[in-house]
DNA sequence: TCCATGTTAGTCAAAATGATCAGTGATTCC
DNA sequence: GGAATCACTGATCATTTTGACTAACATGGA
């Protein structure tokens, strides 16, 4: 339905936050809690699911719970003419969770996970060997200071 | 129940991946599809929800859908003796989605969002002014090359 | 003003849920 | 070897929820 551009409003955010606190709550009770009609909540949740505003459910999985307790940031420089090839190759590495292109010196910033430091070396090598990638620098993450969240953001807008 | 250490097994992963493809599917049909008994799926989903292996639902929200279409990576150096203060202060900034401490030169690597480049400047300033933070360097993200995913990882283990 | 949209509030039958239980296989531990 | 533990199956049950539909109301824009 809605392509990519759907903007969540206050009601959407309240629903999402309420679901964080009580993920299994039935629509009816949720509606009561928020002071809305059931139909409204139902419509909203349906819309949310189809709006493209949410990442897939599996993105909630903490890598540590599938035995990937080691996390790293890999910055990569690349031969710009082979950008798309590099992206394609990176996509094929399961341990690559995310990759962004920042402004500045670094061409690509890659978030990767591994089983242990030794495994991280392997992953890091796989990344380095991607076509188009000329140089990488891997930093293991020592501490998850603030684990990924959007709660504060959602609350803030309210 | 389970604290933080629960390891997802093959069945858990299959359930999660199936839910990605069809998020609203009822437990019964899901069980059929996976060739499991309903009770099993029910137990698994319950356990998953309580295991701490999943981030809160709201972490699925794409910041762009709440008007934060601009994303940035901020690297920060800090006065190590004020680490905890800095963390506390950063936590209070809603636009700070994540913060990790990598090995190497950078003390903290912060993922932040903003409404637009102008707003990013404001957020960036807020970060810089956190107690304990001595220097920051902000890079706007130009392109989301691989959006955050765990699908490949979950599939890979199977 | 009229129209479109989103909300409320209510109904309905159909379906799913959570809670059980006994039986079975696999694994571990003694 | 045997006992105990654990997870899965397949089944039943009453209760609840769901999705789909109404009609009425409010709001905001054309």
Short mmCIF file of C-alpha atoms (C1' of nucleotides) in Angstrom, two decimals:
data_model
loop_
_atom_site.label_atom_id
_atom_site.label_comp_id
_atom_site.label_asym_id
_atom_site.label_seq_id
_atom_site.Cartn_x
_atom_site.Cartn_y
_atom_site.Cartn_z
CA UNK A 1 0.00 0.00 0.00
CA UNK A 2 2.04 2.86 1.30
CA UNK A 3 5.44 2.83 -0.32
CA UNK A 4 8.27 3.94 1.94
CA UNK A 5 7.22 7.36 2.93
CA UNK A 6 4.61 6.71 5.59
CA UNK A 7 5.19 8.95 8.56
CA UNK A 8 4.23 7.53 11.93
CA UNK A 9 2.01 9.80 13.96
CA UNK A 10 1.49 10.07 17.65
CA UNK A 11 -1.00 7.20 17.77
CA UNK A 12 1.36 4.88 15.92
CA UNK A 13 4.13 5.67 18.30
CA UNK A 14 1.98 5.11 21.34
CA UNK A 15 0.94 1.74 20.01
CA UNK A 16 4.51 0.72 19.34
CA UNK A 17 5.70 1.79 22.75
CA UNK A 18 2.82 0.01 24.46
CA UNK A 19 3.72 -3.11 22.54
CA UNK A 20 7.26 -2.86 23.86
CA UNK A 21 6.02 -3.02 27.40
CA UNK A 22 3.55 -5.81 26.79
CA UNK A 23 4.25 -7.56 23.51
CA UNK A 24 1.48 -10.14 23.73
CA UNK A 25 -1.38 -7.87 24.68
CA UNK A 26 -4.52 -8.44 22.58
CA UNK A 27 -5.75 -5.66 20.36
CA UNK A 28 -8.79 -5.11 22.51
CA UNK A 29 -6.92 -4.56 25.71
CA UNK A 30 -4.36 -2.44 23.95
CA UNK A 31 -7.14 -0.22 22.68
CA UNK A 32 -8.55 0.12 26.17
CA UNK A 33 -5.18 1.01 27.58
CA UNK A 34 -4.60 3.70 25.00
CA UNK A 35 -8.15 4.97 25.11
CA UNK A 36 -8.86 4.11 21.50
CA UNK A 37 -11.44 2.01 19.73
CA UNK A 38 -10.41 -1.50 18.85
CA UNK A 39 -11.03 -0.85 15.18
CA UNK A 40 -8.63 2.04 15.28
CA UNK A 41 -5.83 0.04 16.82
CA UNK A 42 -6.55 -2.77 14.42
CA UNK A 43 -6.33 -0.45 11.44
CA UNK A 44 -3.15 1.14 12.72
CA UNK A 45 -1.38 -2.12 13.34
CA UNK A 46 -2.35 -3.34 9.93
CA UNK A 47 -1.11 -0.16 8.35
CA UNK A 48 2.12 -0.28 10.30
CA UNK A 49 2.77 -3.78 9.09
CA UNK A 50 2.29 -2.80 5.47
CA UNK A 51 3.81 0.65 5.55
CA UNK A 52 7.41 -0.34 5.20
CA UNK A 53 8.18 1.70 8.28
CA UNK A 54 9.32 -1.35 10.18
CA UNK A 55 12.28 -3.60 9.64
CA UNK A 56 11.64 -7.33 9.47
CA UNK A 57 11.01 -9.07 12.72
CA UNK A 58 14.22 -11.03 12.58
CA UNK A 59 16.23 -7.85 12.78
CA UNK A 60 15.39 -7.98 16.48
CA UNK A 61 17.60 -11.00 16.99
CA UNK A 62 20.65 -10.20 19.03
CA UNK A 63 23.60 -11.79 17.24
CA UNK A 64 24.93 -13.01 20.57
CA UNK A 65 21.95 -15.33 20.83
CA UNK A 66 23.02 -17.16 17.70
CA UNK A 67 26.55 -17.56 18.88
CA UNK A 68 27.95 -14.38 17.39
CA UNK A 69 29.05 -12.66 20.53
CA UNK A 70 31.88 -10.73 18.97
CA UNK A 71 31.09 -7.56 17.12
CA UNK A 72 33.27 -5.28 15.06
CA UNK A 73 33.34 -2.20 12.92
CA UNK A 74 35.24 -2.52 9.70
CA UNK A 75 36.10 0.55 7.71
CA UNK A 76 36.95 -0.07 4.11
CA UNK A 77 38.42 1.88 1.26
CA UNK A 78 37.55 0.87 -2.19
CA UNK A 79 38.14 1.31 -5.84
CA UNK A 80 35.13 3.47 -6.58
CA UNK A 81 34.68 1.99 -10.02
CA UNK A 82 33.87 -1.35 -8.44
CA UNK A 83 31.43 -0.12 -5.84
CA UNK A 84 28.50 -2.23 -6.90
CA UNK A 85 30.60 -5.35 -7.10
CA UNK A 86 31.88 -4.75 -3.62
CA UNK A 87 28.37 -4.29 -2.30
CA UNK A 88 27.20 -7.47 -3.94
CA UNK A 89 30.09 -9.40 -2.48
CA UNK A 90 29.59 -7.95 0.98
CA UNK A 91 25.92 -8.85 0.86
CA UNK A 92 26.88 -12.46 0.50
CA UNK A 93 28.76 -12.52 3.80
CA UNK A 94 26.22 -13.47 6.46
CA UNK A 95 28.29 -11.94 9.21
CA UNK A 96 27.97 -8.52 7.60
CA UNK A 97 24.95 -7.04 9.31
CA UNK A 98 25.06 -3.54 7.94
CA UNK A 99 27.06 -1.33 5.66
CA UNK A 100 26.87 2.41 5.21
CA UNK A 101 28.71 4.90 3.09
CA UNK A 102 29.69 7.94 5.15
CA UNK A 103 30.99 11.21 3.92
CA UNK A 104 34.68 11.61 4.58
CA UNK A 105 37.79 9.49 4.35
CA UNK A 106 36.20 6.12 4.85
CA UNK A 107 34.38 4.73 1.86
CA UNK A 108 32.40 2.07 3.63
CA UNK A 109 31.65 1.41 7.25
CA UNK A 110 30.70 -2.17 7.91
CA UNK A 111 29.16 -3.72 10.95
CA UNK A 112 30.08 -7.35 11.32
CA UNK A 113 29.83 -10.10 13.91
CA UNK A 114 31.71 -13.31 14.61
CA UNK A 115 31.86 -16.24 16.98
CA UNK A 116 35.09 -15.21 18.64
CA UNK A 117 38.16 -13.11 17.91
CA UNK A 118 39.60 -15.86 15.80
CA UNK A 119 36.44 -16.07 13.76
CA UNK A 120 36.46 -12.31 13.47
CA UNK A 121 39.79 -12.55 11.73
CA UNK A 122 38.24 -14.89 9.19
CA UNK A 123 35.28 -12.59 8.61
CA UNK A 124 37.56 -9.63 8.37
CA UNK A 125 39.58 -11.41 5.72
CA UNK A 126 36.47 -12.25 3.77
CA UNK A 127 35.60 -8.61 3.73
CA UNK A 128 39.06 -7.56 2.71
CA UNK A 129 39.00 -9.98 -0.20
CA UNK A 130 35.81 -8.58 -1.68
CA UNK A 131 36.36 -7.31 -5.22
CA UNK A 132 36.85 -3.57 -5.26
CA UNK A 133 37.91 -3.32 -1.66
CA UNK A 134 41.45 -2.09 -1.41
CA UNK A 135 42.05 -1.66 2.28
CA UNK A 136 40.24 -2.42 5.51
CA UNK A 137 40.67 -1.62 9.15
CA UNK A 138 38.88 -3.72 11.72
CA UNK A 139 38.06 -2.59 15.22
CA UNK A 140 36.59 -5.03 17.61
CA UNK A 141 33.81 -3.63 19.75
CA UNK A 142 34.79 -3.81 23.38
CA UNK A 143 31.58 -2.62 24.91
CA UNK A 144 28.03 -1.99 23.84
CA UNK A 145 27.66 1.32 25.57
CA UNK A 146 24.14 2.06 24.36
CA UNK A 147 22.53 -0.91 22.66
CA UNK A 148 20.51 0.00 19.61
CA UNK A 149 17.24 1.64 20.57
CA UNK A 150 14.54 3.84 19.19
CA UNK A 151 12.54 4.10 22.37
CA UNK A 152 13.98 7.44 23.33
CA UNK A 153 13.28 8.80 19.87
CA UNK A 154 9.70 7.56 19.85
CA UNK A 155 9.08 8.95 23.29
CA UNK A 156 10.66 12.23 22.48
CA UNK A 157 8.30 13.04 19.67
CA UNK A 158 5.26 12.58 21.86
CA UNK B 1 13.11 -17.23 32.88
CA UNK B 2 16.21 -17.52 30.77
CA UNK B 3 18.56 -14.66 31.51
CA UNK B 4 20.59 -13.45 28.53
CA UNK B 5 22.36 -16.54 27.45
CA UNK B 6 19.70 -18.45 25.58
CA UNK B 7 21.03 -19.74 22.31
CA UNK B 8 18.57 -19.97 19.46
CA UNK B 9 18.49 -23.33 17.80
CA UNK B 10 17.51 -24.33 14.32
CA UNK B 11 13.80 -24.42 15.12
CA UNK B 12 13.87 -20.95 16.60
CA UNK B 13 15.57 -19.60 13.55
CA UNK B 14 13.13 -21.24 11.21
CA UNK B 15 10.26 -19.74 13.12
CA UNK B 16 11.78 -16.29 13.01
CA UNK B 17 12.50 -16.46 9.32
CA UNK B 18 9.00 -17.73 8.58
CA UNK B 19 7.61 -14.82 10.55
CA UNK B 20 9.61 -12.45 8.39
CA UNK B 21 7.92 -13.72 5.30
CA UNK B 22 4.45 -13.75 6.80
CA UNK B 23 4.32 -11.72 9.98
CA UNK B 24 0.64 -12.23 10.77
CA UNK B 25 0.42 -15.95 10.22
CA UNK B 26 -1.42 -17.72 13.03
CA UNK B 27 0.51 -20.16 15.19
CA UNK B 28 -1.42 -23.09 13.82
CA UNK B 29 -0.63 -22.41 10.21
CA UNK B 30 2.95 -21.58 11.06
CA UNK B 31 3.28 -24.96 12.71
CA UNK B 32 1.87 -26.67 9.65
CA UNK B 33 4.25 -24.85 7.39
CA UNK B 34 7.27 -25.79 9.45
CA UNK B 35 6.11 -29.34 10.05
CA UNK B 36 5.84 -28.89 13.80
CA UNK B 37 3.09 -29.33 16.33
CA UNK B 38 1.24 -26.21 17.31
CA UNK B 39 2.22 -26.68 20.92
CA UNK B 40 5.86 -26.70 19.97
CA UNK B 41 5.66 -23.47 18.04
CA UNK B 42 3.64 -21.94 20.84
CA UNK B 43 6.25 -22.92 23.39
CA UNK B 44 9.07 -21.64 21.21
CA UNK B 45 7.48 -18.29 20.58
CA UNK B 46 6.81 -17.87 24.25
CA UNK B 47 10.36 -18.76 25.09
CA UNK B 48 11.73 -16.45 22.45
CA UNK B 49 9.74 -13.59 23.88
CA UNK B 50 11.09 -14.17 27.37
CA UNK B 51 14.60 -15.20 26.51
CA UNK B 52 16.06 -11.77 26.07
CA UNK B 53 17.35 -12.84 22.69
CA UNK B 54 15.23 -10.25 20.93
CA UNK B 55 15.37 -6.50 21.00
CA UNK B 56 12.15 -4.64 21.73
CA UNK B 57 9.67 -4.39 18.94
CA UNK B 58 10.10 -0.68 18.55
CA UNK B 59 13.69 -1.17 17.51
CA UNK B 60 12.21 -2.15 14.17
CA UNK B 61 11.10 1.39 13.47
CA UNK B 62 13.04 2.98 10.69
CA UNK B 63 14.03 6.45 11.88
CA UNK B 64 13.06 7.85 8.50
CA UNK B 65 9.46 7.02 9.25
CA UNK B 66 9.45 9.36 12.20
CA UNK B 67 10.98 12.18 10.26
CA UNK B 68 14.59 11.40 10.99
CA UNK B 69 15.81 10.78 7.49
CA UNK B 70 19.35 11.91 8.08
CA UNK B 71 21.76 9.52 9.69
CA UNK B 72 25.29 9.98 10.90
CA UNK B 73 28.21 8.34 12.58
CA UNK B 74 29.88 10.37 15.27
CA UNK B 75 33.20 9.31 16.63
CA UNK B 76 34.11 10.78 19.96
CA UNK B 77 37.16 11.00 22.12
CA UNK B 78 36.70 11.36 25.79
CA UNK B 79 38.27 11.94 29.11
CA UNK B 80 38.31 8.35 30.29
CA UNK B 81 37.74 9.31 33.89
CA UNK B 82 34.33 10.65 32.95
CA UNK B 83 33.19 7.71 30.89
CA UNK B 84 30.07 6.91 32.85
CA UNK B 85 28.96 10.53 32.91
CA UNK B 86 29.36 10.73 29.18
CA UNK B 87 27.31 7.60 28.68
CA UNK B 88 24.57 8.90 30.91
CA UNK B 89 24.46 12.17 29.03
CA UNK B 90 24.44 10.47 25.65
CA UNK B 91 21.60 8.23 26.75
CA UNK B 92 19.48 11.30 27.28
CA UNK B 93 19.76 12.38 23.67
CA UNK B 94 16.88 10.74 21.82
CA UNK B 95 18.63 11.04 18.50
CA UNK B 96 21.46 8.83 19.71
CA UNK B 97 20.38 5.38 18.63
CA UNK B 98 23.45 3.42 19.53
CA UNK B 99 26.88 3.82 20.98
CA UNK B 100 29.73 1.36 21.03
CA UNK B 101 33.27 1.44 22.35
CA UNK B 102 35.67 0.04 19.77
CA UNK B 103 39.26 -0.89 20.29
CA UNK B 104 41.59 1.63 18.70
CA UNK B 105 41.88 5.37 18.43
CA UNK B 106 38.22 6.21 18.71
CA UNK B 107 36.80 6.03 22.19
CA UNK B 108 33.15 5.99 21.27
CA UNK B 109 31.34 5.41 18.03
CA UNK B 110 27.87 6.87 18.03
CA UNK B 111 25.03 6.31 15.63
CA UNK B 112 22.70 9.28 15.49
CA UNK B 113 19.82 10.53 13.38
CA UNK B 114 18.32 13.91 12.62
CA UNK B 115 15.61 15.61 10.64
CA UNK B 116 17.92 17.22 8.13
CA UNK B 117 21.53 18.35 7.86
CA UNK B 118 20.79 21.43 9.87
CA UNK B 119 19.24 19.38 12.62
CA UNK B 120 22.19 17.05 12.46
CA UNK B 121 24.40 19.95 13.36
CA UNK B 122 22.31 20.54 16.47
CA UNK B 123 22.44 16.87 17.48
CA UNK B 124 26.13 16.80 16.79
CA UNK B 125 26.59 19.77 19.09
CA UNK B 126 24.56 18.14 21.82
CA UNK B 127 26.85 15.17 21.64
CA UNK B 128 29.97 17.28 21.66
CA UNK B 129 28.78 19.08 24.78
CA UNK B 130 28.30 15.93 26.81
CA UNK B 131 30.45 15.97 29.93
CA UNK B 132 33.60 13.97 29.42
CA UNK B 133 33.55 14.21 25.66
CA UNK B 134 36.56 16.13 24.43
CA UNK B 135 36.36 15.90 20.68
CA UNK B 136 33.94 14.62 18.09
CA UNK B 137 33.94 14.01 14.40
CA UNK B 138 30.65 13.68 12.59
CA UNK B 139 30.18 11.94 9.29
CA UNK B 140 26.85 12.08 7.60
CA UNK B 141 25.78 8.83 6.05
CA UNK B 142 25.34 9.27 2.34
CA UNK B 143 23.98 5.89 1.50
CA UNK B 144 22.61 2.89 3.31
CA UNK B 145 24.51 0.31 1.34
CA UNK B 146 23.27 -2.70 3.27
CA UNK B 147 20.44 -1.88 5.65
CA UNK B 148 20.67 -3.64 8.97
CA UNK B 149 19.76 -7.29 8.62
CA UNK B 150 20.17 -10.59 10.36
CA UNK B 151 18.41 -12.65 7.76
CA UNK B 152 21.60 -13.79 6.11
CA UNK B 153 23.05 -14.77 9.45
CA UNK B 154 19.97 -16.73 10.48
CA UNK B 155 19.83 -18.48 7.15
CA UNK B 156 23.50 -19.24 7.16
CA UNK B 157 23.37 -21.23 10.36
CA UNK B 158 20.69 -23.52 9.03
"C1'" DT C 1 -20.78 23.65 1.73
"C1'" DC C 2 -19.51 19.06 0.36
"C1'" DC C 3 -16.11 15.43 0.39
"C1'" DA C 4 -12.57 12.53 2.14
"C1'" DT C 5 -10.56 10.63 5.94
"C1'" DG C 6 -10.12 8.79 10.48
"C1'" DT C 7 -12.42 7.77 14.46
"C1'" DT C 8 -15.87 5.51 17.55
"C1'" DA C 9 -18.95 1.91 18.90
"C1'" DG C 10 -21.40 -1.99 18.04
"C1'" DT C 11 -22.49 -6.69 16.02
"C1'" DC C 12 -21.45 -11.38 14.10
"C1'" DA C 13 -19.64 -15.95 13.01
"C1'" DA C 14 -15.35 -18.08 12.48
"C1'" DA C 15 -11.01 -18.86 14.14
"C1'" DA C 16 -7.20 -18.86 17.19
"C1'" DT C 17 -5.60 -19.10 21.76
"C1'" DG C 18 -3.81 -20.89 26.14
"C1'" DA C 19 -4.09 -24.76 29.01
"C1'" DT C 20 -4.11 -29.26 29.43
"C1'" DC C 21 -2.81 -34.31 28.99
"C1'" DA C 22 -0.79 -38.81 27.73
"C1'" DG C 23 2.33 -41.09 24.67
"C1'" DT C 24 6.95 -41.20 22.42
"C1'" DG C 25 11.69 -40.65 21.33
"C1'" DA C 26 16.30 -38.89 22.58
"C1'" DT C 27 19.67 -37.76 25.91
"C1'" DT C 28 21.89 -37.71 30.13
"C1'" DC C 29 23.23 -39.53 34.38
"C1'" DC C 30 23.65 -43.02 37.80
"C1'" DG D 1 21.18 -51.44 31.87
"C1'" DG D 2 17.74 -48.48 33.78
"C1'" DA D 3 15.78 -44.11 35.53
"C1'" DA D 4 15.04 -39.51 34.93
"C1'" DT D 5 14.73 -35.57 32.16
"C1'" DC D 6 13.46 -33.06 28.29
"C1'" DA D 7 11.27 -31.74 23.95
"C1'" DC D 8 7.96 -32.93 20.63
"C1'" DT D 9 3.51 -34.74 19.14
"C1'" DG D 10 -1.39 -34.92 18.65
"C1'" DA D 11 -5.48 -34.32 20.89
"C1'" DT D 12 -9.18 -32.06 23.52
"C1'" DC D 13 -11.44 -28.11 25.90
"C1'" DA D 14 -13.65 -23.61 27.07
"C1'" DT D 15 -12.60 -18.97 26.38
"C1'" DT D 16 -11.12 -15.25 23.79
"C1'" DT D 17 -9.82 -12.87 19.89
"C1'" DT D 18 -10.11 -11.86 15.34
"C1'" DG D 19 -11.53 -9.91 10.91
"C1'" DA D 20 -15.23 -7.95 8.53
"C1'" DC D 21 -19.08 -5.08 8.64
"C1'" DT D 22 -22.02 -1.66 10.01
"C1'" DA D 23 -23.53 3.43 11.03
"C1'" DA D 24 -22.60 7.68 13.13
"C1'" DC D 25 -19.60 11.39 14.22
"C1'" DA D 26 -15.66 14.72 13.93
"C1'" DT D 27 -12.21 17.00 11.42
"C1'" DG D 28 -9.92 19.40 7.82
"C1'" DG D 29 -9.42 20.57 2.95
"C1'" DA D 30 -11.17 21.80 -1.62
#
